[in-house]
């Protein structure tokens, strides 16, 4: 599931259709780097994971399942904006005139 989420969000590690196929048919994925001889990562479905654990193989529980970055995006935080009607629209009108593409807005 985590690898599918990463692929769907553009991690560019594995092709999303390959991940979907592997999940649907219980295929284990061995992801390796083409730049080093490192061991790589096994992506297992729940059945394969349970089978390996039953065979006595030790697998730690992941603390972090995955991280993906996109250097073409930035997070901008605007503080001290008065909570009055039209203020957010005023700010984003200025942002739109700059040509910036706003992907997500969180107000609280």
PDB file of N, CA and C in Angstrom:
ATOM      1  N   UNK A   1       0.816  -1.194   0.000  1.00  0.00           N
ATOM      2  CA  UNK A   1       0.000   0.000   0.000  1.00  0.00           C
ATOM      3  C   UNK A   1       0.859   1.256   0.000  1.00  0.00           C
ATOM      4  N   UNK A   2       1.919   1.277   0.833  1.00  0.00           N
ATOM      5  CA  UNK A   2       2.761   2.463   0.917  1.00  0.00           C
ATOM      6  C   UNK A   2       3.461   2.731  -0.407  1.00  0.00           C
ATOM      7  N   UNK A   3       3.982   1.675  -1.047  1.00  0.00           N
ATOM      8  CA  UNK A   3       4.671   1.862  -2.324  1.00  0.00           C
ATOM      9  C   UNK A   3       3.698   2.339  -3.388  1.00  0.00           C
ATOM     10  N   UNK A   4       2.476   1.847  -3.361  1.00  0.00           N
ATOM     11  CA  UNK A   4       1.460   2.294  -4.307  1.00  0.00           C
ATOM     12  C   UNK A   4       1.183   3.779  -4.112  1.00  0.00           C
ATOM     13  N   UNK A   5       1.085   4.203  -2.870  1.00  0.00           N
ATOM     14  CA  UNK A   5       0.851   5.619  -2.557  1.00  0.00           C
ATOM     15  C   UNK A   5       2.017   6.478  -3.037  1.00  0.00           C
ATOM     16  N   UNK A   6       3.250   6.020  -2.789  1.00  0.00           N
ATOM     17  CA  UNK A   6       4.420   6.770  -3.248  1.00  0.00           C
ATOM     18  C   UNK A   6       4.443   6.870  -4.768  1.00  0.00           C
ATOM     19  N   UNK A   7       4.183   5.759  -5.445  1.00  0.00           N
ATOM     20  CA  UNK A   7       4.184   5.759  -6.911  1.00  0.00           C
ATOM     21  C   UNK A   7       3.090   6.662  -7.453  1.00  0.00           C
ATOM     22  N   UNK A   8       1.923   6.628  -6.831  1.00  0.00           N
ATOM     23  CA  UNK A   8       0.803   7.453  -7.291  1.00  0.00           C
ATOM     24  C   UNK A   8       1.086   8.935  -7.121  1.00  0.00           C
ATOM     25  N   UNK A   9       1.922   9.267  -6.143  1.00  0.00           N
ATOM     26  CA  UNK A   9       2.229  10.668  -5.889  1.00  0.00           C
ATOM     27  C   UNK A   9       3.540  11.112  -6.512  1.00  0.00           C
ATOM     28  N   UNK A  10       4.041  10.331  -7.453  1.00  0.00           N
ATOM     29  CA  UNK A  10       5.182  10.775  -8.240  1.00  0.00           C
ATOM     30  C   UNK A  10       6.549  10.520  -7.656  1.00  0.00           C
ATOM     31  N   UNK A  11       6.712   9.499  -6.831  1.00  0.00           N
ATOM     32  CA  UNK A  11       8.021   9.231  -6.240  1.00  0.00           C
ATOM     33  C   UNK A  11       9.058   8.838  -7.290  1.00  0.00           C
ATOM     34  N   UNK A  12       8.632   8.355  -8.439  1.00  0.00           N
ATOM     35  CA  UNK A  12       9.507   7.971  -9.549  1.00  0.00           C
ATOM     36  C   UNK A  12      10.527   6.903  -9.154  1.00  0.00           C
ATOM     37  N   UNK A  13      10.118   6.026  -8.250  1.00  0.00           N
ATOM     38  CA  UNK A  13      10.946   4.883  -7.882  1.00  0.00           C
ATOM     39  C   UNK A  13      10.472   3.667  -8.655  1.00  0.00           C
ATOM     40  N   UNK A  14       9.170   3.451  -8.653  1.00  0.00           N
ATOM     41  CA  UNK A  14       8.565   2.344  -9.383  1.00  0.00           C
ATOM     42  C   UNK A  14       7.374   2.850 -10.183  1.00  0.00           C
ATOM     43  N   UNK A  15       7.140   2.230 -11.312  1.00  0.00           N
ATOM     44  CA  UNK A  15       6.012   2.576 -12.166  1.00  0.00           C
ATOM     45  C   UNK A  15       4.726   2.132 -11.476  1.00  0.00           C
ATOM     46  N   UNK A  16       3.756   3.030 -11.375  1.00  0.00           N
ATOM     47  CA  UNK A  16       2.537   2.762 -10.599  1.00  0.00           C
ATOM     48  C   UNK A  16       1.795   1.519 -11.085  1.00  0.00           C
ATOM     49  N   UNK A  17       1.755   1.280 -12.399  1.00  0.00           N
ATOM     50  CA  UNK A  17       1.036   0.101 -12.899  1.00  0.00           C
ATOM     51  C   UNK A  17       1.738  -1.186 -12.487  1.00  0.00           C
ATOM     52  N   UNK A  18       3.074  -1.138 -12.380  1.00  0.00           N
ATOM     53  CA  UNK A  18       3.813  -2.313 -11.920  1.00  0.00           C
ATOM     54  C   UNK A  18       3.490  -2.605 -10.454  1.00  0.00           C
ATOM     55  N   UNK A  19       3.382  -1.553  -9.658  1.00  0.00           N
ATOM     56  CA  UNK A  19       3.048  -1.723  -8.241  1.00  0.00           C
ATOM     57  C   UNK A  19       1.627  -2.262  -8.095  1.00  0.00           C
ATOM     58  N   UNK A  20       0.699  -1.726  -8.887  1.00  0.00           N
ATOM     59  CA  UNK A  20      -0.686  -2.217  -8.845  1.00  0.00           C
ATOM     60  C   UNK A  20      -0.752  -3.692  -9.234  1.00  0.00           C
ATOM     61  N   UNK A  21      -0.015  -4.075 -10.281  1.00  0.00           N
ATOM     62  CA  UNK A  21       0.006  -5.467 -10.736  1.00  0.00           C
ATOM     63  C   UNK A  21       0.559  -6.374  -9.633  1.00  0.00           C
ATOM     64  N   UNK A  22       1.674  -5.954  -9.032  1.00  0.00           N
ATOM     65  CA  UNK A  22       2.295  -6.762  -7.979  1.00  0.00           C
ATOM     66  C   UNK A  22       1.353  -6.943  -6.800  1.00  0.00           C
ATOM     67  N   UNK A  23       0.660  -5.895  -6.432  1.00  0.00           N
ATOM     68  CA  UNK A  23      -0.280  -5.996  -5.311  1.00  0.00           C
ATOM     69  C   UNK A  23      -1.430  -6.932  -5.655  1.00  0.00           C
ATOM     70  N   UNK A  24      -1.969  -6.777  -6.846  1.00  0.00           N
ATOM     71  CA  UNK A  24      -3.127  -7.574  -7.262  1.00  0.00           C
ATOM     72  C   UNK A  24      -2.789  -9.064  -7.338  1.00  0.00           C
ATOM     73  N   UNK A  25      -1.567  -9.389  -7.765  1.00  0.00           N
ATOM     74  CA  UNK A  25      -1.204 -10.791  -7.999  1.00  0.00           C
ATOM     75  C   UNK A  25      -0.222 -11.353  -6.966  1.00  0.00           C
ATOM     76  N   UNK A  26       0.029 -10.598  -5.895  1.00  0.00           N
ATOM     77  CA  UNK A  26       0.892 -11.101  -4.827  1.00  0.00           C
ATOM     78  C   UNK A  26       2.347 -11.249  -5.223  1.00  0.00           C
ATOM     79  N   UNK A  27       2.825 -10.405  -6.132  1.00  0.00           N
ATOM     80  CA  UNK A  27       4.215 -10.472  -6.594  1.00  0.00           C
ATOM     81  C   UNK A  27       5.095  -9.620  -5.682  1.00  0.00           C
ATOM     82  N   UNK A  28       6.194 -10.196  -5.201  1.00  0.00           N
ATOM     83  CA  UNK A  28       7.154  -9.449  -4.397  1.00  0.00           C
ATOM     84  C   UNK A  28       8.003  -8.587  -5.318  1.00  0.00           C
ATOM     85  N   UNK A  29       8.218  -7.340  -4.934  1.00  0.00           N
ATOM     86  CA  UNK A  29       9.055  -6.422  -5.714  1.00  0.00           C
ATOM     87  C   UNK A  29      10.383  -6.256  -4.989  1.00  0.00           C
ATOM     88  N   UNK A  30      11.476  -6.404  -5.727  1.00  0.00           N
ATOM     89  CA  UNK A  30      12.804  -6.138  -5.185  1.00  0.00           C
ATOM     90  C   UNK A  30      13.313  -4.872  -5.866  1.00  0.00           C
ATOM     91  N   UNK A  31      13.232  -3.743  -5.166  1.00  0.00           N
ATOM     92  CA  UNK A  31      13.658  -2.450  -5.714  1.00  0.00           C
ATOM     93  C   UNK A  31      15.135  -2.248  -5.404  1.00  0.00           C
ATOM     94  N   UNK A  32      15.932  -2.038  -6.462  1.00  0.00           N
ATOM     95  CA  UNK A  32      17.371  -1.850  -6.294  1.00  0.00           C
ATOM     96  C   UNK A  32      17.826  -0.635  -7.072  1.00  0.00           C
ATOM     97  N   UNK A  33      18.922  -0.077  -6.645  1.00  0.00           N
ATOM     98  CA  UNK A  33      19.502   1.078  -7.319  1.00  0.00           C
ATOM     99  C   UNK A  33      20.304   0.629  -8.526  1.00  0.00           C
ATOM    100  N   UNK A  34      20.228   1.405  -9.592  1.00  0.00           N
ATOM    101  CA  UNK A  34      21.070   1.122 -10.756  1.00  0.00           C
ATOM    102  C   UNK A  34      22.416   1.826 -10.617  1.00  0.00           C
ATOM    103  N   UNK A  35      22.598   2.577  -9.529  1.00  0.00           N
ATOM    104  CA  UNK A  35      23.830   3.337  -9.325  1.00  0.00           C
ATOM    105  C   UNK A  35      24.756   2.719  -8.288  1.00  0.00           C
ATOM    106  N   UNK A  36      24.286   1.707  -7.559  1.00  0.00           N
ATOM    107  CA  UNK A  36      25.135   1.081  -6.550  1.00  0.00           C
ATOM    108  C   UNK A  36      24.793  -0.405  -6.455  1.00  0.00           C
ATOM    109  N   UNK A  37      25.628  -1.113  -5.714  1.00  0.00           N
ATOM    110  CA  UNK A  37      25.377  -2.547  -5.528  1.00  0.00           C
ATOM    111  C   UNK A  37      24.687  -2.815  -4.187  1.00  0.00           C
ATOM    112  N   UNK A  38      24.058  -1.793  -3.632  1.00  0.00           N
ATOM    113  CA  UNK A  38      23.354  -1.948  -2.353  1.00  0.00           C
ATOM    114  C   UNK A  38      22.273  -3.015  -2.464  1.00  0.00           C
ATOM    115  N   UNK A  39      21.928  -3.589  -1.327  1.00  0.00           N
ATOM    116  CA  UNK A  39      20.975  -4.696  -1.274  1.00  0.00           C
ATOM    117  C   UNK A  39      19.594  -4.331  -1.814  1.00  0.00           C
ATOM    118  N   UNK A  40      19.162  -3.110  -1.598  1.00  0.00           N
ATOM    119  CA  UNK A  40      17.850  -2.693  -2.079  1.00  0.00           C
ATOM    120  C   UNK A  40      16.764  -2.947  -1.056  1.00  0.00           C
ATOM    121  N   UNK A  41      15.531  -2.890  -1.518  1.00  0.00           N
ATOM    122  CA  UNK A  41      14.371  -3.014  -0.637  1.00  0.00           C
ATOM    123  C   UNK A  41      13.382  -4.016  -1.203  1.00  0.00           C
ATOM    124  N   UNK A  42      12.882  -4.900  -0.361  1.00  0.00           N
ATOM    125  CA  UNK A  42      11.820  -5.811  -0.758  1.00  0.00           C
ATOM    126  C   UNK A  42      10.480  -5.183  -0.409  1.00  0.00           C
ATOM    127  N   UNK A  43       9.576  -5.175  -1.368  1.00  0.00           N
ATOM    128  CA  UNK A  43       8.219  -4.693  -1.139  1.00  0.00           C
ATOM    129  C   UNK A  43       7.326  -5.924  -1.135  1.00  0.00           C
ATOM    130  N   UNK A  44       6.807  -6.248   0.050  1.00  0.00           N
ATOM    131  CA  UNK A  44       6.021  -7.468   0.229  1.00  0.00           C
ATOM    132  C   UNK A  44       4.576  -7.137   0.542  1.00  0.00           C
ATOM    133  N   UNK A  45       3.696  -7.950   0.014  1.00  0.00           N
ATOM    134  CA  UNK A  45       2.299  -7.851   0.411  1.00  0.00           C
ATOM    135  C   UNK A  45       2.119  -8.508   1.765  1.00  0.00           C
ATOM    136  N   UNK A  46       0.952  -8.364   2.365  1.00  0.00           N
ATOM    137  CA  UNK A  46       0.734  -8.925   3.706  1.00  0.00           C
ATOM    138  C   UNK A  46       0.903 -10.442   3.767  1.00  0.00           C
ATOM    139  N   UNK A  47       0.528 -11.168   2.715  1.00  0.00           N
ATOM    140  CA  UNK A  47       0.662 -12.629   2.723  1.00  0.00           C
ATOM    141  C   UNK A  47       2.128 -13.042   2.694  1.00  0.00           C
ATOM    142  N   UNK A  48       2.915 -12.418   1.822  1.00  0.00           N
ATOM    143  CA  UNK A  48       4.340 -12.750   1.723  1.00  0.00           C
ATOM    144  C   UNK A  48       5.065 -12.374   3.006  1.00  0.00           C
ATOM    145  N   UNK A  49       4.685 -11.250   3.584  1.00  0.00           N
ATOM    146  CA  UNK A  49       5.305 -10.823   4.841  1.00  0.00           C
ATOM    147  C   UNK A  49       5.006 -11.841   5.942  1.00  0.00           C
ATOM    148  N   UNK A  50       3.748 -12.262   6.062  1.00  0.00           N
ATOM    149  CA  UNK A  50       3.360 -13.238   7.087  1.00  0.00           C
ATOM    150  C   UNK A  50       4.103 -14.557   6.883  1.00  0.00           C
ATOM    151  N   UNK A  51       4.259 -14.975   5.627  1.00  0.00           N
ATOM    152  CA  UNK A  51       4.966 -16.227   5.328  1.00  0.00           C
ATOM    153  C   UNK A  51       6.426 -16.146   5.761  1.00  0.00           C
ATOM    154  N   UNK A  52       7.089 -15.037   5.480  1.00  0.00           N
ATOM    155  CA  UNK A  52       8.494 -14.885   5.874  1.00  0.00           C
ATOM    156  C   UNK A  52       8.642 -14.844   7.395  1.00  0.00           C
ATOM    157  N   UNK A  53       7.708 -14.186   8.063  1.00  0.00           N
ATOM    158  CA  UNK A  53       7.755 -14.148   9.524  1.00  0.00           C
ATOM    159  C   UNK A  53       7.543 -15.540  10.102  1.00  0.00           C
ATOM    160  N   UNK A  54       6.642 -16.331   9.499  1.00  0.00           N
ATOM    161  CA  UNK A  54       6.383 -17.697   9.959  1.00  0.00           C
ATOM    162  C   UNK A  54       7.615 -18.582   9.779  1.00  0.00           C
ATOM    163  N   UNK A  55       8.444 -18.273   8.781  1.00  0.00           N
ATOM    164  CA  UNK A  55       9.670 -19.034   8.538  1.00  0.00           C
ATOM    165  C   UNK A  55      10.801 -18.589   9.458  1.00  0.00           C
ATOM    166  N   UNK A  56      10.508 -17.625  10.324  1.00  0.00           N
ATOM    167  CA  UNK A  56      11.506 -17.188  11.293  1.00  0.00           C
ATOM    168  C   UNK A  56      12.361 -16.025  10.839  1.00  0.00           C
ATOM    169  N   UNK A  57      12.065 -15.463   9.692  1.00  0.00           N
ATOM    170  CA  UNK A  57      12.854 -14.325   9.219  1.00  0.00           C
ATOM    171  C   UNK A  57      12.464 -13.076  10.002  1.00  0.00           C
ATOM    172  N   UNK A  58      13.459 -12.366  10.475  1.00  0.00           N
ATOM    173  CA  UNK A  58      13.196 -11.154  11.263  1.00  0.00           C
ATOM    174  C   UNK A  58      12.974  -9.966  10.329  1.00  0.00           C
ATOM    175  N   UNK A  59      11.870  -9.272  10.556  1.00  0.00           N
ATOM    176  CA  UNK A  59      11.598  -8.036   9.823  1.00  0.00           C
ATOM    177  C   UNK A  59      11.147  -6.998  10.826  1.00  0.00           C
ATOM    178  N   UNK A  60      11.870  -5.900  10.843  1.00  0.00           N
ATOM    179  CA  UNK A  60      11.479  -4.830  11.754  1.00  0.00           C
ATOM    180  C   UNK A  60      10.240  -4.113  11.222  1.00  0.00           C
ATOM    181  N   UNK A  61       9.479  -3.550  12.126  1.00  0.00           N
ATOM    182  CA  UNK A  61       8.330  -2.742  11.730  1.00  0.00           C
ATOM    183  C   UNK A  61       8.855  -1.379  11.288  1.00  0.00           C
ATOM    184  N   UNK A  62       8.408  -0.901  10.150  1.00  0.00           N
ATOM    185  CA  UNK A  62       8.923   0.386   9.681  1.00  0.00           C
ATOM    186  C   UNK A  62       8.414   1.537  10.538  1.00  0.00           C
ATOM    187  N   UNK A  63       9.314   2.459  10.841  1.00  0.00           N
ATOM    188  CA  UNK A  63       8.920   3.682  11.534  1.00  0.00           C
ATOM    189  C   UNK A  63       8.412   4.672  10.493  1.00  0.00           C
ATOM    190  N   UNK A  64       9.137   4.769   9.392  1.00  0.00           N
ATOM    191  CA  UNK A  64       8.732   5.602   8.263  1.00  0.00           C
ATOM    192  C   UNK A  64       8.608   4.683   7.066  1.00  0.00           C
ATOM    193  N   UNK A  65       7.471   4.718   6.399  1.00  0.00           N
ATOM    194  CA  UNK A  65       7.253   3.819   5.267  1.00  0.00           C
ATOM    195  C   UNK A  65       7.910   4.339   4.002  1.00  0.00           C
ATOM    196  N   UNK A  66       7.968   5.636   3.822  1.00  0.00           N
ATOM    197  CA  UNK A  66       8.584   6.177   2.619  1.00  0.00           C
ATOM    198  C   UNK A  66       8.553   7.687   2.619  1.00  0.00           C
ATOM    199  N   UNK A  67       9.458   8.256   1.843  1.00  0.00           N
ATOM    200  CA  UNK A  67       9.532   9.707   1.713  1.00  0.00           C
ATOM    201  C   UNK A  67       9.732  10.031   0.244  1.00  0.00           C
ATOM    202  N   UNK A  68       8.963  10.973  -0.246  1.00  0.00           N
ATOM    203  CA  UNK A  68       9.133  11.443  -1.616  1.00  0.00           C
ATOM    204  C   UNK A  68       9.237  12.957  -1.587  1.00  0.00           C
ATOM    205  N   UNK A  69      10.070  13.500  -2.439  1.00  0.00           N
ATOM    206  CA  UNK A  69      10.222  14.955  -2.499  1.00  0.00           C
ATOM    207  C   UNK A  69       9.985  15.443  -3.910  1.00  0.00           C
ATOM    208  N   UNK A  70       9.636  16.697  -4.004  1.00  0.00           N
ATOM    209  CA  UNK A  70       9.482  17.361  -5.295  1.00  0.00           C
ATOM    210  C   UNK A  70      10.106  18.736  -5.147  1.00  0.00           C
ATOM    211  N   UNK A  71      11.318  18.891  -5.668  1.00  0.00           N
ATOM    212  CA  UNK A  71      12.051  20.140  -5.499  1.00  0.00           C
ATOM    213  C   UNK A  71      11.455  21.299  -6.286  1.00  0.00           C
ATOM    214  N   UNK A  72      10.471  21.016  -7.135  1.00  0.00           N
ATOM    215  CA  UNK A  72       9.839  22.098  -7.891  1.00  0.00           C
ATOM    216  C   UNK A  72       8.696  22.733  -7.102  1.00  0.00           C
ATOM    217  N   UNK A  73       8.432  22.231  -5.892  1.00  0.00           N
ATOM    218  CA  UNK A  73       7.363  22.780  -5.069  1.00  0.00           C
ATOM    219  C   UNK A  73       7.945  23.392  -3.805  1.00  0.00           C
ATOM    220  N   UNK A  74       7.220  24.354  -3.261  1.00  0.00           N
ATOM    221  CA  UNK A  74       7.632  25.001  -2.016  1.00  0.00           C
ATOM    222  C   UNK A  74       6.419  25.171  -1.117  1.00  0.00           C
ATOM    223  N   UNK A  75       6.670  25.201   0.169  1.00  0.00           N
ATOM    224  CA  UNK A  75       5.610  25.476   1.136  1.00  0.00           C
ATOM    225  C   UNK A  75       5.805  26.905   1.621  1.00  0.00           C
ATOM    226  N   UNK A  76       4.755  27.685   1.544  1.00  0.00           N
ATOM    227  CA  UNK A  76       4.798  29.073   1.989  1.00  0.00           C
ATOM    228  C   UNK A  76       3.779  29.235   3.105  1.00  0.00           C
ATOM    229  N   UNK A  77       4.206  29.799   4.218  1.00  0.00           N
ATOM    230  CA  UNK A  77       3.313  30.041   5.346  1.00  0.00           C
ATOM    231  C   UNK A  77       3.157  31.543   5.534  1.00  0.00           C
ATOM    232  N   UNK A  78       1.922  31.987   5.557  1.00  0.00           N
ATOM    233  CA  UNK A  78       1.626  33.399   5.788  1.00  0.00           C
ATOM    234  C   UNK A  78       0.977  33.486   7.164  1.00  0.00           C
ATOM    235  N   UNK A  79       1.593  34.239   8.065  1.00  0.00           N
ATOM    236  CA  UNK A  79       1.068  34.348   9.431  1.00  0.00           C
ATOM    237  C   UNK A  79       0.483  35.738   9.655  1.00  0.00           C
ATOM    238  N   UNK A  80      -0.395  35.817  10.615  1.00  0.00           N
ATOM    239  CA  UNK A  80      -0.967  37.101  10.993  1.00  0.00           C
ATOM    240  C   UNK A  80      -2.026  37.628  10.046  1.00  0.00           C
ATOM    241  N   UNK A  81      -2.635  36.748   9.275  1.00  0.00           N
ATOM    242  CA  UNK A  81      -3.682  37.176   8.339  1.00  0.00           C
ATOM    243  C   UNK A  81      -4.980  37.340   9.129  1.00  0.00           C
ATOM    244  N   UNK A  82      -5.587  38.525   9.066  1.00  0.00           N
ATOM    245  CA  UNK A  82      -6.839  38.727   9.802  1.00  0.00           C
ATOM    246  C   UNK A  82      -7.943  37.804   9.293  1.00  0.00           C
ATOM    247  N   UNK A  83      -8.770  37.331  10.202  1.00  0.00           N
ATOM    248  CA  UNK A  83      -9.871  36.436   9.851  1.00  0.00           C
ATOM    249  C   UNK A  83     -11.094  37.268   9.466  1.00  0.00           C
ATOM    250  N   UNK A  84     -10.990  37.869   8.279  1.00  0.00           N
ATOM    251  CA  UNK A  84     -12.092  38.698   7.773  1.00  0.00           C
ATOM    252  C   UNK A  84     -12.423  38.256   6.354  1.00  0.00           C
ATOM    253  N   UNK A  85     -13.682  38.334   5.969  1.00  0.00           N
ATOM    254  CA  UNK A  85     -14.076  37.922   4.616  1.00  0.00           C
ATOM    255  C   UNK A  85     -13.297  38.692   3.543  1.00  0.00           C
ATOM    256  N   UNK A  86     -12.828  37.950   2.548  1.00  0.00           N
ATOM    257  CA  UNK A  86     -12.146  38.563   1.414  1.00  0.00           C
ATOM    258  C   UNK A  86     -10.644  38.686   1.554  1.00  0.00           C
ATOM    259  N   UNK A  87     -10.089  38.505   2.751  1.00  0.00           N
ATOM    260  CA  UNK A  87      -8.644  38.678   2.953  1.00  0.00           C
ATOM    261  C   UNK A  87      -7.849  37.591   2.230  1.00  0.00           C
ATOM    262  N   UNK A  88      -8.291  36.336   2.331  1.00  0.00           N
ATOM    263  CA  UNK A  88      -7.595  35.251   1.627  1.00  0.00           C
ATOM    264  C   UNK A  88      -7.680  35.464   0.121  1.00  0.00           C
ATOM    265  N   UNK A  89      -8.826  35.887  -0.369  1.00  0.00           N
ATOM    266  CA  UNK A  89      -8.983  36.152  -1.806  1.00  0.00           C
ATOM    267  C   UNK A  89      -8.032  37.249  -2.257  1.00  0.00           C
ATOM    268  N   UNK A  90      -7.860  38.259  -1.432  1.00  0.00           N
ATOM    269  CA  UNK A  90      -6.938  39.357  -1.752  1.00  0.00           C
ATOM    270  C   UNK A  90      -5.500  38.841  -1.877  1.00  0.00           C
ATOM    271  N   UNK A  91      -5.105  37.999  -0.927  1.00  0.00           N
ATOM    272  CA  UNK A  91      -3.746  37.434  -0.950  1.00  0.00           C
ATOM    273  C   UNK A  91      -3.546  36.564  -2.185  1.00  0.00           C
ATOM    274  N   UNK A  92      -4.512  35.691  -2.483  1.00  0.00           N
ATOM    275  CA  UNK A  92      -4.332  34.767  -3.595  1.00  0.00           C
ATOM    276  C   UNK A  92      -4.502  35.434  -4.952  1.00  0.00           C
ATOM    277  N   UNK A  93      -5.152  36.574  -4.995  1.00  0.00           N
ATOM    278  CA  UNK A  93      -5.191  37.357  -6.237  1.00  0.00           C
ATOM    279  C   UNK A  93      -3.789  37.848  -6.567  1.00  0.00           C
ATOM    280  N   UNK A  94      -3.075  38.312  -5.562  1.00  0.00           N
ATOM    281  CA  UNK A  94      -1.688  38.764  -5.753  1.00  0.00           C
ATOM    282  C   UNK A  94      -0.804  37.590  -6.175  1.00  0.00           C
ATOM    283  N   UNK A  95      -0.982  36.453  -5.520  1.00  0.00           N
ATOM    284  CA  UNK A  95      -0.194  35.256  -5.860  1.00  0.00           C
ATOM    285  C   UNK A  95      -0.480  34.832  -7.301  1.00  0.00           C
ATOM    286  N   UNK A  96      -1.741  34.848  -7.710  1.00  0.00           N
ATOM    287  CA  UNK A  96      -2.121  34.448  -9.073  1.00  0.00           C
ATOM    288  C   UNK A  96      -1.498  35.370 -10.107  1.00  0.00           C
ATOM    289  N   UNK A  97      -1.430  36.662  -9.817  1.00  0.00           N
ATOM    290  CA  UNK A  97      -0.831  37.620 -10.756  1.00  0.00           C
ATOM    291  C   UNK A  97       0.656  37.362 -10.952  1.00  0.00           C
ATOM    292  N   UNK A  98       1.296  36.727  -9.971  1.00  0.00           N
ATOM    293  CA  UNK A  98       2.724  36.416 -10.096  1.00  0.00           C
ATOM    294  C   UNK A  98       2.961  35.201 -10.986  1.00  0.00           C
ATOM    295  N   UNK A  99       1.888  34.458 -11.285  1.00  0.00           N
ATOM    296  CA  UNK A  99       2.013  33.267 -12.121  1.00  0.00           C
ATOM    297  C   UNK A  99       2.268  31.996 -11.338  1.00  0.00           C
ATOM    298  N   UNK A 100       2.297  32.089 -10.012  1.00  0.00           N
ATOM    299  CA  UNK A 100       2.527  30.899  -9.188  1.00  0.00           C
ATOM    300  C   UNK A 100       1.293  30.004  -9.217  1.00  0.00           C
ATOM    301  N   UNK A 101       1.526  28.703  -9.225  1.00  0.00           N
ATOM    302  CA  UNK A 101       0.445  27.725  -9.215  1.00  0.00           C
ATOM    303  C   UNK A 101       0.246  27.240  -7.782  1.00  0.00           C
ATOM    304  N   UNK A 102      -0.907  27.532  -7.194  1.00  0.00           N
ATOM    305  CA  UNK A 102      -1.195  27.122  -5.817  1.00  0.00           C
ATOM    306  C   UNK A 102      -1.848  25.750  -5.851  1.00  0.00           C
ATOM    307  N   UNK A 103      -1.203  24.799  -5.177  1.00  0.00           N
ATOM    308  CA  UNK A 103      -1.672  23.417  -5.176  1.00  0.00           C
ATOM    309  C   UNK A 103      -2.600  23.129  -3.999  1.00  0.00           C
ATOM    310  N   UNK A 104      -2.321  23.733  -2.841  1.00  0.00           N
ATOM    311  CA  UNK A 104      -3.100  23.435  -1.647  1.00  0.00           C
ATOM    312  C   UNK A 104      -3.133  24.668  -0.756  1.00  0.00           C
ATOM    313  N   UNK A 105      -4.266  24.891  -0.128  1.00  0.00           N
ATOM    314  CA  UNK A 105      -4.426  25.998   0.815  1.00  0.00           C
ATOM    315  C   UNK A 105      -4.950  25.417   2.123  1.00  0.00           C
ATOM    316  N   UNK A 106      -4.292  25.757   3.222  1.00  0.00           N
ATOM    317  CA  UNK A 106      -4.750  25.338   4.544  1.00  0.00           C
ATOM    318  C   UNK A 106      -4.939  26.595   5.374  1.00  0.00           C
ATOM    319  N   UNK A 107      -6.125  26.765   5.909  1.00  0.00           N
ATOM    320  CA  UNK A 107      -6.406  27.910   6.774  1.00  0.00           C
ATOM    321  C   UNK A 107      -6.792  27.398   8.146  1.00  0.00           C
ATOM    322  N   UNK A 108      -6.253  28.041   9.183  1.00  0.00           N
ATOM    323  CA  UNK A 108      -6.685  27.710  10.538  1.00  0.00           C
ATOM    324  C   UNK A 108      -6.436  28.877  11.456  1.00  0.00           C
TER     325      UNK A 108
END
